[in-house]
């Protein structure tokens, strides 16, 4: 089958069968229209193996990460960037990590990467993916509309609580438009995160 469109392979084993690195290599060798891959496996060793294999056979192949938590480490090891859910909520610090990396400002990259970890954790655990990210986008002034996923009243209550915590974290990250939704202390946020981690493996 031929196509005139460029194709990006998407490895996300949480929701679909994993694409083995060898399969990516063969597809990249046989199909010039396959121009890259996005890896959301959260598996840094696998991503490094993908980089090592593909750079030898397709130096032009685009290697993107899908996990915010390892954006900067993936850039350090030769990745090309990322297409990540939090870009719809906090694009500014995501772009800052990328630009600071290109400029060699590694201390700034590390600082922003660590600053984002707590916010990302809350968005991931606020409900069935991507509900936490939709709630975060709403705090930034977007109107994502109602979810297509069925949500119980208990889940709605938990999501509302998490959205308030998200607002406080966004405020700390320098986004004042979220401050109006924040009415809890920093200690409450830390306590909430500990509670989430006990509830969700």
PDB file of N, CA, C and O in Angstrom, residues 55-115:
ATOM      1  N   UNK A  55      19.047   5.435  14.573  1.00  0.00           N
ATOM      2  CA  UNK A  55      20.037   6.411  14.115  1.00  0.00           C
ATOM      3  C   UNK A  55      21.038   5.776  13.152  1.00  0.00           C
ATOM      4  O   UNK A  55      21.611   6.453  12.291  1.00  0.00           O
ATOM      5  N   UNK A  56      21.254   4.463  13.275  1.00  0.00           N
ATOM      6  CA  UNK A  56      22.205   3.776  12.394  1.00  0.00           C
ATOM      7  C   UNK A  56      21.633   3.542  11.006  1.00  0.00           C
ATOM      8  O   UNK A  56      22.370   3.505  10.019  1.00  0.00           O
ATOM      9  N   UNK A  57      20.321   3.372  10.925  1.00  0.00           N
ATOM     10  CA  UNK A  57      19.707   3.024   9.644  1.00  0.00           C
ATOM     11  C   UNK A  57      18.954   4.181   8.997  1.00  0.00           C
ATOM     12  O   UNK A  57      18.864   4.245   7.770  1.00  0.00           O
ATOM     13  N   UNK A  58      18.390   5.084   9.817  1.00  0.00           N
ATOM     14  CA  UNK A  58      17.648   6.232   9.302  1.00  0.00           C
ATOM     15  C   UNK A  58      18.001   7.467  10.127  1.00  0.00           C
ATOM     16  O   UNK A  58      17.268   7.851  11.041  1.00  0.00           O
ATOM     17  N   UNK A  59      19.131   8.107   9.828  1.00  0.00           N
ATOM     18  CA  UNK A  59      19.536   9.281  10.616  1.00  0.00           C
ATOM     19  C   UNK A  59      18.494  10.398  10.619  1.00  0.00           C
ATOM     20  O   UNK A  59      18.468  11.219  11.537  1.00  0.00           O
ATOM     21  N   UNK A  60      17.621  10.425   9.600  1.00  0.00           N
ATOM     22  CA  UNK A  60      16.600  11.465   9.495  1.00  0.00           C
ATOM     23  C   UNK A  60      15.338  11.124  10.272  1.00  0.00           C
ATOM     24  O   UNK A  60      14.421  11.939  10.373  1.00  0.00           O
ATOM     25  N   UNK A  61      15.263   9.922  10.844  1.00  0.00           N
ATOM     26  CA  UNK A  61      14.065   9.452  11.515  1.00  0.00           C
ATOM     27  C   UNK A  61      13.818  10.275  12.778  1.00  0.00           C
ATOM     28  O   UNK A  61      14.710  10.481  13.586  1.00  0.00           O
ATOM     29  N   UNK A  62      12.569  10.729  12.957  1.00  0.00           N
ATOM     30  CA  UNK A  62      12.230  11.570  14.111  1.00  0.00           C
ATOM     31  C   UNK A  62      11.845  10.687  15.290  1.00  0.00           C
ATOM     32  O   UNK A  62      10.945   9.862  15.189  1.00  0.00           O
ATOM     33  N   UNK A  63      12.530  10.882  16.423  1.00  0.00           N
ATOM     34  CA  UNK A  63      12.318  10.064  17.621  1.00  0.00           C
ATOM     35  C   UNK A  63      11.764  10.942  18.731  1.00  0.00           C
ATOM     36  O   UNK A  63      12.479  11.751  19.331  1.00  0.00           O
ATOM     37  N   UNK A  64      10.453  10.790  18.979  1.00  0.00           N
ATOM     38  CA  UNK A  64       9.739  11.652  19.920  1.00  0.00           C
ATOM     39  C   UNK A  64       9.301  10.855  21.140  1.00  0.00           C
ATOM     40  O   UNK A  64       8.964   9.674  21.033  1.00  0.00           O
ATOM     41  N   UNK A  65       9.274  11.530  22.272  1.00  0.00           N
ATOM     42  CA  UNK A  65       8.812  10.912  23.510  1.00  0.00           C
ATOM     43  C   UNK A  65       7.382  11.369  23.775  1.00  0.00           C
ATOM     44  O   UNK A  65       6.989  12.473  23.383  1.00  0.00           O
ATOM     45  N   UNK A  66       6.604  10.529  24.451  1.00  0.00           N
ATOM     46  CA  UNK A  66       5.231  10.903  24.778  1.00  0.00           C
ATOM     47  C   UNK A  66       5.004  11.052  26.260  1.00  0.00           C
ATOM     48  O   UNK A  66       3.853  11.108  26.698  1.00  0.00           O
ATOM     49  N   UNK A  67       6.080  11.127  27.034  1.00  0.00           N
ATOM     50  CA  UNK A  67       5.981  11.176  28.499  1.00  0.00           C
ATOM     51  C   UNK A  67       6.695  12.420  29.020  1.00  0.00           C
ATOM     52  O   UNK A  67       7.914  12.550  28.883  1.00  0.00           O
ATOM     53  N   UNK A  68       5.933  13.302  29.634  1.00  0.00           N
ATOM     54  CA  UNK A  68       6.485  14.563  30.124  1.00  0.00           C
ATOM     55  C   UNK A  68       7.624  14.360  31.109  1.00  0.00           C
ATOM     56  O   UNK A  68       8.585  15.129  31.139  1.00  0.00           O
ATOM     57  N   UNK A  69       7.507  13.317  31.930  1.00  0.00           N
ATOM     58  CA  UNK A  69       8.475  13.120  33.016  1.00  0.00           C
ATOM     59  C   UNK A  69       9.890  12.877  32.522  1.00  0.00           C
ATOM     60  O   UNK A  69      10.848  13.082  33.274  1.00  0.00           O
ATOM     61  N   UNK A  70      10.043  12.435  31.282  1.00  0.00           N
ATOM     62  CA  UNK A  70      11.384  12.141  30.770  1.00  0.00           C
ATOM     63  C   UNK A  70      11.698  12.940  29.509  1.00  0.00           C
ATOM     64  O   UNK A  70      12.529  12.533  28.695  1.00  0.00           O
ATOM     65  N   UNK A  71      11.052  14.088  29.351  1.00  0.00           N
ATOM     66  CA  UNK A  71      11.322  14.918  28.174  1.00  0.00           C
ATOM     67  C   UNK A  71      12.778  15.357  28.131  1.00  0.00           C
ATOM     68  O   UNK A  71      13.481  15.136  27.133  1.00  0.00           O
ATOM     69  N   UNK A  72      13.248  15.991  29.192  1.00  0.00           N
ATOM     70  CA  UNK A  72      14.637  16.464  29.190  1.00  0.00           C
ATOM     71  C   UNK A  72      15.646  15.321  29.097  1.00  0.00           C
ATOM     72  O   UNK A  72      16.569  15.378  28.269  1.00  0.00           O
ATOM     73  N   UNK A  73      15.506  14.225  29.888  1.00  0.00           N
ATOM     74  CA  UNK A  73      16.448  13.106  29.716  1.00  0.00           C
ATOM     75  C   UNK A  73      16.460  12.547  28.298  1.00  0.00           C
ATOM     76  O   UNK A  73      17.518  12.159  27.790  1.00  0.00           O
ATOM     77  N   UNK A  74      15.299  12.504  27.650  1.00  0.00           N
ATOM     78  CA  UNK A  74      15.264  11.960  26.286  1.00  0.00           C
ATOM     79  C   UNK A  74      16.005  12.878  25.314  1.00  0.00           C
ATOM     80  O   UNK A  74      16.675  12.408  24.386  1.00  0.00           O
ATOM     81  N   UNK A  75      15.902  14.186  25.511  1.00  0.00           N
ATOM     82  CA  UNK A  75      16.658  15.125  24.680  1.00  0.00           C
ATOM     83  C   UNK A  75      18.162  14.948  24.893  1.00  0.00           C
ATOM     84  O   UNK A  75      18.947  14.973  23.933  1.00  0.00           O
ATOM     85  N   UNK A  76      18.535  14.759  26.135  1.00  0.00           N
ATOM     86  CA  UNK A  76      19.952  14.571  26.461  1.00  0.00           C
ATOM     87  C   UNK A  76      20.541  13.352  25.749  1.00  0.00           C
ATOM     88  O   UNK A  76      21.723  13.338  25.397  1.00  0.00           O
ATOM     89  N   UNK A  77      19.719  12.341  25.531  1.00  0.00           N
ATOM     90  CA  UNK A  77      20.218  11.101  24.937  1.00  0.00           C
ATOM     91  C   UNK A  77      19.978  11.006  23.432  1.00  0.00           C
ATOM     92  O   UNK A  77      20.180   9.954  22.832  1.00  0.00           O
ATOM     93  N   UNK A  78      19.549  12.106  22.819  1.00  0.00           N
ATOM     94  CA  UNK A  78      19.455  12.117  21.365  1.00  0.00           C
ATOM     95  C   UNK A  78      18.057  12.123  20.796  1.00  0.00           C
ATOM     96  O   UNK A  78      17.883  12.065  19.569  1.00  0.00           O
ATOM     97  N   UNK A  79      17.030  12.174  21.654  1.00  0.00           N
ATOM     98  CA  UNK A  79      15.666  12.295  21.152  1.00  0.00           C
ATOM     99  C   UNK A  79      15.452  13.652  20.496  1.00  0.00           C
ATOM    100  O   UNK A  79      16.209  14.602  20.723  1.00  0.00           O
ATOM    101  N   UNK A  80      14.401  13.732  19.688  1.00  0.00           N
ATOM    102  CA  UNK A  80      14.147  14.968  18.935  1.00  0.00           C
ATOM    103  C   UNK A  80      13.130  15.886  19.587  1.00  0.00           C
ATOM    104  O   UNK A  80      12.950  17.017  19.138  1.00  0.00           O
ATOM    105  N   UNK A  81      12.449  15.418  20.626  1.00  0.00           N
ATOM    106  CA  UNK A  81      11.428  16.244  21.269  1.00  0.00           C
ATOM    107  C   UNK A  81      10.303  15.366  21.761  1.00  0.00           C
ATOM    108  O   UNK A  81      10.497  14.183  22.039  1.00  0.00           O
ATOM    109  N   UNK A  82       9.126  15.939  21.858  1.00  0.00           N
ATOM    110  CA  UNK A  82       7.997  15.166  22.365  1.00  0.00           C
ATOM    111  C   UNK A  82       6.673  15.722  21.884  1.00  0.00           C
ATOM    112  O   UNK A  82       6.564  16.904  21.561  1.00  0.00           O
ATOM    113  N   UNK A  83       5.687  14.856  21.814  1.00  0.00           N
ATOM    114  CA  UNK A  83       4.296  15.273  21.639  1.00  0.00           C
ATOM    115  C   UNK A  83       3.577  14.745  22.872  1.00  0.00           C
ATOM    116  O   UNK A  83       3.336  13.553  22.997  1.00  0.00           O
ATOM    117  N   UNK A  84       3.276  15.632  23.798  1.00  0.00           N
ATOM    118  CA  UNK A  84       2.876  15.225  25.140  1.00  0.00           C
ATOM    119  C   UNK A  84       1.605  15.953  25.577  1.00  0.00           C
ATOM    120  O   UNK A  84       1.360  17.101  25.212  1.00  0.00           O
ATOM    121  N   UNK A  85       0.811  15.238  26.385  1.00  0.00           N
ATOM    122  CA  UNK A  85      -0.518  15.729  26.745  1.00  0.00           C
ATOM    123  C   UNK A  85      -0.471  17.058  27.490  1.00  0.00           C
ATOM    124  O   UNK A  85      -1.334  17.917  27.307  1.00  0.00           O
ATOM    125  N   UNK A  86       0.522  17.254  28.340  1.00  0.00           N
ATOM    126  CA  UNK A  86       0.566  18.484  29.135  1.00  0.00           C
ATOM    127  C   UNK A  86       0.870  19.719  28.292  1.00  0.00           C
ATOM    128  O   UNK A  86       0.704  20.841  28.769  1.00  0.00           O
ATOM    129  N   UNK A  87       1.275  19.530  27.037  1.00  0.00           N
ATOM    130  CA  UNK A  87       1.489  20.690  26.161  1.00  0.00           C
ATOM    131  C   UNK A  87       0.202  21.463  25.938  1.00  0.00           C
ATOM    132  O   UNK A  87       0.236  22.657  25.633  1.00  0.00           O
ATOM    133  N   UNK A  88      -0.943  20.787  26.085  1.00  0.00           N
ATOM    134  CA  UNK A  88      -2.219  21.474  25.957  1.00  0.00           C
ATOM    135  C   UNK A  88      -2.612  22.241  27.196  1.00  0.00           C
ATOM    136  O   UNK A  88      -3.572  23.013  27.180  1.00  0.00           O
ATOM    137  N   UNK A  89      -1.884  22.033  28.286  1.00  0.00           N
ATOM    138  CA  UNK A  89      -2.172  22.704  29.556  1.00  0.00           C
ATOM    139  C   UNK A  89      -1.097  23.728  29.874  1.00  0.00           C
ATOM    140  O   UNK A  89      -1.386  24.877  30.214  1.00  0.00           O
ATOM    141  N   UNK A  90       0.148  23.318  29.790  1.00  0.00           N
ATOM    142  CA  UNK A  90       1.275  24.205  30.135  1.00  0.00           C
ATOM    143  C   UNK A  90       2.312  24.185  29.005  1.00  0.00           C
ATOM    144  O   UNK A  90       3.443  23.727  29.181  1.00  0.00           O
ATOM    145  N   UNK A  91       1.941  24.686  27.816  1.00  0.00           N
ATOM    146  CA  UNK A  91       2.902  24.657  26.705  1.00  0.00           C
ATOM    147  C   UNK A  91       4.153  25.485  26.971  1.00  0.00           C
ATOM    148  O   UNK A  91       5.240  25.156  26.478  1.00  0.00           O
ATOM    149  N   UNK A  92       4.015  26.550  27.770  1.00  0.00           N
ATOM    150  CA  UNK A  92       5.153  27.464  27.969  1.00  0.00           C
ATOM    151  C   UNK A  92       6.371  26.770  28.583  1.00  0.00           C
ATOM    152  O   UNK A  92       7.482  26.876  28.042  1.00  0.00           O
ATOM    153  N   UNK A  93       6.223  26.070  29.720  1.00  0.00           N
ATOM    154  CA  UNK A  93       7.408  25.417  30.279  1.00  0.00           C
ATOM    155  C   UNK A  93       7.908  24.247  29.433  1.00  0.00           C
ATOM    156  O   UNK A  93       9.117  23.955  29.435  1.00  0.00           O
ATOM    157  N   UNK A  94       7.004  23.576  28.694  1.00  0.00           N
ATOM    158  CA  UNK A  94       7.450  22.496  27.815  1.00  0.00           C
ATOM    159  C   UNK A  94       8.361  23.065  26.718  1.00  0.00           C
ATOM    160  O   UNK A  94       9.438  22.530  26.434  1.00  0.00           O
ATOM    161  N   UNK A  95       7.923  24.150  26.101  1.00  0.00           N
ATOM    162  CA  UNK A  95       8.735  24.797  25.062  1.00  0.00           C
ATOM    163  C   UNK A  95      10.026  25.344  25.668  1.00  0.00           C
ATOM    164  O   UNK A  95      11.094  25.295  25.042  1.00  0.00           O
ATOM    165  N   UNK A  96       9.957  25.844  26.916  1.00  0.00           N
ATOM    166  CA  UNK A  96      11.154  26.372  27.573  1.00  0.00           C
ATOM    167  C   UNK A  96      12.204  25.274  27.757  1.00  0.00           C
ATOM    168  O   UNK A  96      13.398  25.505  27.519  1.00  0.00           O
ATOM    169  N   UNK A  97      11.770  24.075  28.167  1.00  0.00           N
ATOM    170  CA  UNK A  97      12.724  22.967  28.311  1.00  0.00           C
ATOM    171  C   UNK A  97      13.432  22.721  26.986  1.00  0.00           C
ATOM    172  O   UNK A  97      14.660  22.585  26.935  1.00  0.00           O
ATOM    173  N   UNK A  98      12.660  22.679  25.911  1.00  0.00           N
ATOM    174  CA  UNK A  98      13.240  22.397  24.588  1.00  0.00           C
ATOM    175  C   UNK A  98      14.212  23.508  24.165  1.00  0.00           C
ATOM    176  O   UNK A  98      15.348  23.234  23.749  1.00  0.00           O
ATOM    177  N   UNK A  99      13.779  24.756  24.285  1.00  0.00           N
ATOM    178  CA  UNK A  99      14.642  25.868  23.868  1.00  0.00           C
ATOM    179  C   UNK A  99      15.883  25.992  24.749  1.00  0.00           C
ATOM    180  O   UNK A  99      16.981  26.280  24.254  1.00  0.00           O
ATOM    181  N   UNK A 100      15.713  25.780  26.057  1.00  0.00           N
ATOM    182  CA  UNK A 100      16.871  25.832  26.956  1.00  0.00           C
ATOM    183  C   UNK A 100      17.851  24.707  26.643  1.00  0.00           C
ATOM    184  O   UNK A 100      19.075  24.891  26.733  1.00  0.00           O
ATOM    185  N   UNK A 101      17.331  23.545  26.265  1.00  0.00           N
ATOM    186  CA  UNK A 101      18.219  22.446  25.885  1.00  0.00           C
ATOM    187  C   UNK A 101      19.039  22.830  24.652  1.00  0.00           C
ATOM    188  O   UNK A 101      20.265  22.638  24.615  1.00  0.00           O
ATOM    189  N   UNK A 102      18.380  23.380  23.636  1.00  0.00           N
ATOM    190  CA  UNK A 102      19.094  23.779  22.415  1.00  0.00           C
ATOM    191  C   UNK A 102      20.151  24.839  22.712  1.00  0.00           C
ATOM    192  O   UNK A 102      21.208  24.874  22.074  1.00  0.00           O
ATOM    193  N   UNK A 103      19.864  25.698  23.696  1.00  0.00           N
ATOM    194  CA  UNK A 103      20.796  26.780  24.047  1.00  0.00           C
ATOM    195  C   UNK A 103      21.855  26.331  25.052  1.00  0.00           C
ATOM    196  O   UNK A 103      22.727  27.124  25.412  1.00  0.00           O
ATOM    197  N   UNK A 104      21.770  25.090  25.512  1.00  0.00           N
ATOM    198  CA  UNK A 104      22.761  24.588  26.461  1.00  0.00           C
ATOM    199  C   UNK A 104      22.526  25.030  27.891  1.00  0.00           C
ATOM    200  O   UNK A 104      23.441  24.918  28.719  1.00  0.00           O
ATOM    201  N   UNK A 105      21.313  25.497  28.211  1.00  0.00           N
ATOM    202  CA  UNK A 105      21.011  25.939  29.579  1.00  0.00           C
ATOM    203  C   UNK A 105      20.461  24.751  30.390  1.00  0.00           C
ATOM    204  O   UNK A 105      19.268  24.670  30.695  1.00  0.00           O
ATOM    205  N   UNK A 106      21.339  23.826  30.731  1.00  0.00           N
ATOM    206  CA  UNK A 106      20.901  22.567  31.319  1.00  0.00           C
ATOM    207  C   UNK A 106      20.401  22.715  32.750  1.00  0.00           C
ATOM    208  O   UNK A 106      19.509  21.968  33.178  1.00  0.00           O
ATOM    209  N   UNK A 107      20.940  23.664  33.483  1.00  0.00           N
ATOM    210  CA  UNK A 107      20.420  23.888  34.840  1.00  0.00           C
ATOM    211  C   UNK A 107      18.958  24.325  34.789  1.00  0.00           C
ATOM    212  O   UNK A 107      18.133  23.886  35.602  1.00  0.00           O
ATOM    213  N   UNK A 108      18.616  25.180  33.828  1.00  0.00           N
ATOM    214  CA  UNK A 108      17.232  25.609  33.665  1.00  0.00           C
ATOM    215  C   UNK A 108      16.343  24.438  33.236  1.00  0.00           C
ATOM    216  O   UNK A 108      15.207  24.304  33.711  1.00  0.00           O
ATOM    217  N   UNK A 109      16.867  23.584  32.359  1.00  0.00           N
ATOM    218  CA  UNK A 109      16.097  22.411  31.927  1.00  0.00           C
ATOM    219  C   UNK A 109      15.742  21.529  33.114  1.00  0.00           C
ATOM    220  O   UNK A 109      14.588  21.110  33.273  1.00  0.00           O
ATOM    221  N   UNK A 110      16.729  21.257  33.957  1.00  0.00           N
ATOM    222  CA  UNK A 110      16.490  20.386  35.110  1.00  0.00           C
ATOM    223  C   UNK A 110      15.498  21.025  36.078  1.00  0.00           C
ATOM    224  O   UNK A 110      14.599  20.354  36.601  1.00  0.00           O
ATOM    225  N   UNK A 111      15.643  22.325  36.295  1.00  0.00           N
ATOM    226  CA  UNK A 111      14.765  23.017  37.235  1.00  0.00           C
ATOM    227  C   UNK A 111      13.312  22.940  36.772  1.00  0.00           C
ATOM    228  O   UNK A 111      12.407  22.601  37.560  1.00  0.00           O
ATOM    229  N   UNK A 112      13.056  23.221  35.514  1.00  0.00           N
ATOM    230  CA  UNK A 112      11.691  23.219  35.000  1.00  0.00           C
ATOM    231  C   UNK A 112      11.143  21.797  34.937  1.00  0.00           C
ATOM    232  O   UNK A 112       9.976  21.550  35.263  1.00  0.00           O
ATOM    233  N   UNK A 113      11.994  20.844  34.524  1.00  0.00           N
ATOM    234  CA  UNK A 113      11.539  19.446  34.463  1.00  0.00           C
ATOM    235  C   UNK A 113      11.060  18.964  35.832  1.00  0.00           C
ATOM    236  O   UNK A 113       9.987  18.378  35.962  1.00  0.00           O
ATOM    237  N   UNK A 114      11.839  19.238  36.871  1.00  0.00           N
ATOM    238  CA  UNK A 114      11.439  18.811  38.215  1.00  0.00           C
ATOM    239  C   UNK A 114      10.216  19.574  38.713  1.00  0.00           C
ATOM    240  O   UNK A 114       9.362  19.016  39.402  1.00  0.00           O
ATOM    241  N   UNK A 115      10.111  20.842  38.345  1.00  0.00           N
ATOM    242  CA  UNK A 115       8.960  21.644  38.761  1.00  0.00           C
ATOM    243  C   UNK A 115       7.661  21.078  38.187  1.00  0.00           C
ATOM    244  O   UNK A 115       6.604  21.101  38.835  1.00  0.00           O
TER     245      UNK A 115
END
